[in-house]
């Protein structure tokens, strides 16, 4: 009982040991509902932590507490929890776990890192700081690539392809969802960070896709190192969600991003173009004739990229299509190689 | 009367096959005319004529065998008895086969579907019952080896369910599930009731067939898709975890939401699935509202407001009011396996029977 009491006290007072209106309120509701259902049930915990998060100015207070409570109970979302669990008291271990995870959220740790996993399209991927957390827009980038591949069935059938290069694979989200949708495809995934290489490898194994992916440490900005990718050339497609945040915008990013995600996955230099132009410069070495590059960029980039390509006619690359994301912002580019 | 029913839980043989195939009845006349007409033969196919012929042969055989029941030889009488049982079995099968040949399958029968459950009258108790019903259909889908995917789930605070929907797909899913649409009534002492009084509560089931890509085309310009990311820079600049999606079909105002998944794209796909089913259903209602008019078994919105079934816990009995059929063993029934399947089969047979009466009376 003593352990219980201590746990309950820790839960009520929060990690900072604050004592305000919340514990008192919770205490009175405990007395009026004998089986502690109001407080120690999932629903009680969600409202408790929502209030705590709101008070401390944590963004997405309700979503954060719902995800954490659901996760500890083995569900992906609160909506996925069986209704009988909503009001059942949790075990001391579960309460302890929620307590620990919620106090990390108070430090502005992104929910995806706290849970250690997140979903991208149909896949559940392991998430480890500081590897970049995939954003929902990128699900649409993959969608576009899949549509294009579907429209060129002859390429796929002829060589059991396509062969795809991903630059900056991070957690492996793009590569692995392409592999899972294209059973004949092969992917070369590169990243310059060891943490990303390891995480992509681990996610590939978890999804049993490791046989069709080559994961290679590679820095597109270093001169000459690209030669060891040549054995796999020529590729059908290059896909990338390169760092594209303008350097001076970096300071304005939310603490979740600024303090926990690797800045090299975000900071694209002065105009966010540093890595984009490196990819475009190297692409002709690896791409087949009329091979394609699919990029996620920010809304100012379509024009910048178009201008840059016009001033580099020797690359024989053309911006053939721009697509908007679900919020209507120009977000994705399709660049195609024309002739040798 | 209730006791009598309890002794023979599955006795009521629906549909009344005998009545339908009565000698000199309209179906007989109809079948005879079919057999005589070359043009009809081509339309219905030679199979119907062949089965009809087989049926009359078997029936003649039965009549002839029946004479032997009065024979002096005991062995012969026993033999005849066995022969008659076999004969009757075959005749029933042939009659079912004829019904199958005459009742055309509907455009939507092979479709996947969206199941929607909503708590009705009765507060928390109605929500508890709704939750049990949702579980029952999930188990039924597993029993039929269909695929079941929850699209939305809005629980109540004490473990009940206000509203939920699911996508169900598999062989002849809609053909079976379409009879489940309507108001379901429960009679029992709720868990929340301290005085031990029996309450009556309701919940509603809606079954919407899922259109294929071809039979429903939606113009993307008619859709407004709301997400929590509508403001700000998006992309790498933001990290949000709220993946809820809401889609509005502007011309009709039909709204569909999903927050079941952590992936926003998945939520969008599921919301879209539901929206398509809702729009397709509206379209089908217009088409079929005339066709189903006079029948006891209604499919679609017309049937949705109808009280179709009562789950009486004190008497351990479920009664379907459309065909006046009662089954015993509520707990087993709620497990969503063979008992529910049996009731659905009866409803299907009865619906076929009603349909047959309709076409016969039209052609007579």
CSV table of C-alpha atoms in Angstrom, one decimal, chain A residues 60 63 67 76-77 79-80 82-83 86-87 110-112 115 117-119 121-122 124 132-133 135-137 139-140 143 241-245 253 257 265-266 298 326-327 329 331, chain B residues 131 135 138 150 152-161 225 227-244 259-266 268-269:
chain,number,residue,atom,x,y,z
A,60,UNK,CA,-1.1,19.3,-28.7
A,63,UNK,CA,-3.2,14.4,-28.4
A,67,UNK,CA,-1.1,8.8,-27.5
A,76,UNK,CA,-1.8,3.0,-31.5
A,77,UNK,CA,-4.5,5.6,-30.8
A,79,UNK,CA,-9.8,5.6,-30.5
A,80,UNK,CA,-8.3,2.1,-31.0
A,82,UNK,CA,-11.4,-1.2,-26.4
A,83,UNK,CA,-14.1,0.7,-24.6
A,86,UNK,CA,-11.4,3.1,-20.9
A,87,UNK,CA,-12.6,3.0,-17.3
A,110,UNK,CA,8.4,14.9,-29.6
A,111,UNK,CA,5.7,12.3,-29.0
A,112,UNK,CA,7.2,10.1,-31.7
A,115,UNK,CA,6.7,6.4,-28.0
A,117,UNK,CA,7.7,4.5,-32.9
A,118,UNK,CA,5.4,6.2,-35.4
A,119,UNK,CA,3.4,5.3,-38.5
A,121,UNK,CA,1.7,5.2,-44.6
A,122,UNK,CA,0.9,1.5,-43.6
A,124,UNK,CA,5.1,1.3,-38.1
A,132,UNK,CA,14.4,13.0,-38.5
A,133,UNK,CA,10.7,12.2,-37.8
A,135,UNK,CA,6.1,14.2,-41.8
A,136,UNK,CA,2.7,13.5,-43.3
A,137,UNK,CA,3.5,15.5,-46.5
A,139,UNK,CA,3.5,10.2,-47.4
A,140,UNK,CA,2.2,12.1,-50.5
A,143,UNK,CA,2.2,8.3,-53.3
A,241,UNK,CA,13.2,14.6,-48.8
A,242,UNK,CA,16.4,16.6,-48.5
A,243,UNK,CA,17.0,19.2,-45.7
A,244,UNK,CA,15.2,22.3,-47.2
A,245,UNK,CA,14.6,24.7,-44.4
A,253,UNK,CA,11.3,26.1,-35.4
A,257,UNK,CA,12.3,20.1,-33.6
A,265,UNK,CA,18.3,16.7,-41.7
A,266,UNK,CA,16.6,20.1,-41.8
A,298,UNK,CA,9.4,24.0,-49.5
A,326,UNK,CA,-2.7,18.4,-48.9
A,327,UNK,CA,-2.7,21.9,-47.7
A,329,UNK,CA,1.3,24.3,-51.0
A,331,UNK,CA,5.7,20.8,-52.2
B,131,UNK,CA,-20.5,-1.9,-28.0
B,135,UNK,CA,-18.1,-6.8,-31.2
B,138,UNK,CA,-16.5,-8.1,-35.7
B,150,UNK,CA,-12.5,-0.1,-37.7
B,152,UNK,CA,-14.2,5.3,-36.2
B,153,UNK,CA,-14.8,4.6,-32.6
B,154,UNK,CA,-16.5,6.9,-30.1
B,155,UNK,CA,-16.8,5.2,-26.8
B,156,UNK,CA,-18.8,6.5,-23.8
B,157,UNK,CA,-17.3,7.0,-20.5
B,158,UNK,CA,-18.4,3.8,-18.8
B,159,UNK,CA,-17.2,1.5,-21.5
B,160,UNK,CA,-20.1,1.7,-23.9
B,161,UNK,CA,-20.1,2.9,-27.5
B,225,UNK,CA,-10.1,18.0,-46.9
B,227,UNK,CA,-6.4,18.5,-41.4
B,228,UNK,CA,-4.8,20.1,-38.4
B,229,UNK,CA,-1.9,21.2,-40.7
B,230,UNK,CA,-3.9,23.7,-42.6
B,231,UNK,CA,-2.0,26.7,-41.2
B,232,UNK,CA,1.7,27.4,-41.0
B,233,UNK,CA,4.6,26.4,-43.2
B,234,UNK,CA,4.1,22.6,-43.0
B,235,UNK,CA,6.7,20.0,-44.2
B,236,UNK,CA,10.0,19.9,-42.2
B,237,UNK,CA,9.0,23.2,-40.4
B,238,UNK,CA,6.4,21.5,-38.3
B,239,UNK,CA,6.0,18.3,-36.3
B,240,UNK,CA,2.4,17.6,-35.4
B,241,UNK,CA,1.0,14.3,-34.2
B,242,UNK,CA,-2.7,15.2,-34.7
B,243,UNK,CA,-3.4,13.0,-37.8
B,244,UNK,CA,-7.2,13.4,-37.8
B,259,UNK,CA,-8.8,9.7,-36.4
B,260,UNK,CA,-8.2,6.0,-36.0
B,261,UNK,CA,-4.7,5.9,-37.3
B,262,UNK,CA,-1.4,7.6,-36.6
B,263,UNK,CA,-0.7,8.0,-40.3
B,264,UNK,CA,-2.6,10.9,-41.8
B,265,UNK,CA,-2.7,9.3,-45.2
B,266,UNK,CA,-4.2,6.2,-43.7
B,268,UNK,CA,-7.6,10.1,-45.3
B,269,UNK,CA,-8.0,6.8,-47.1
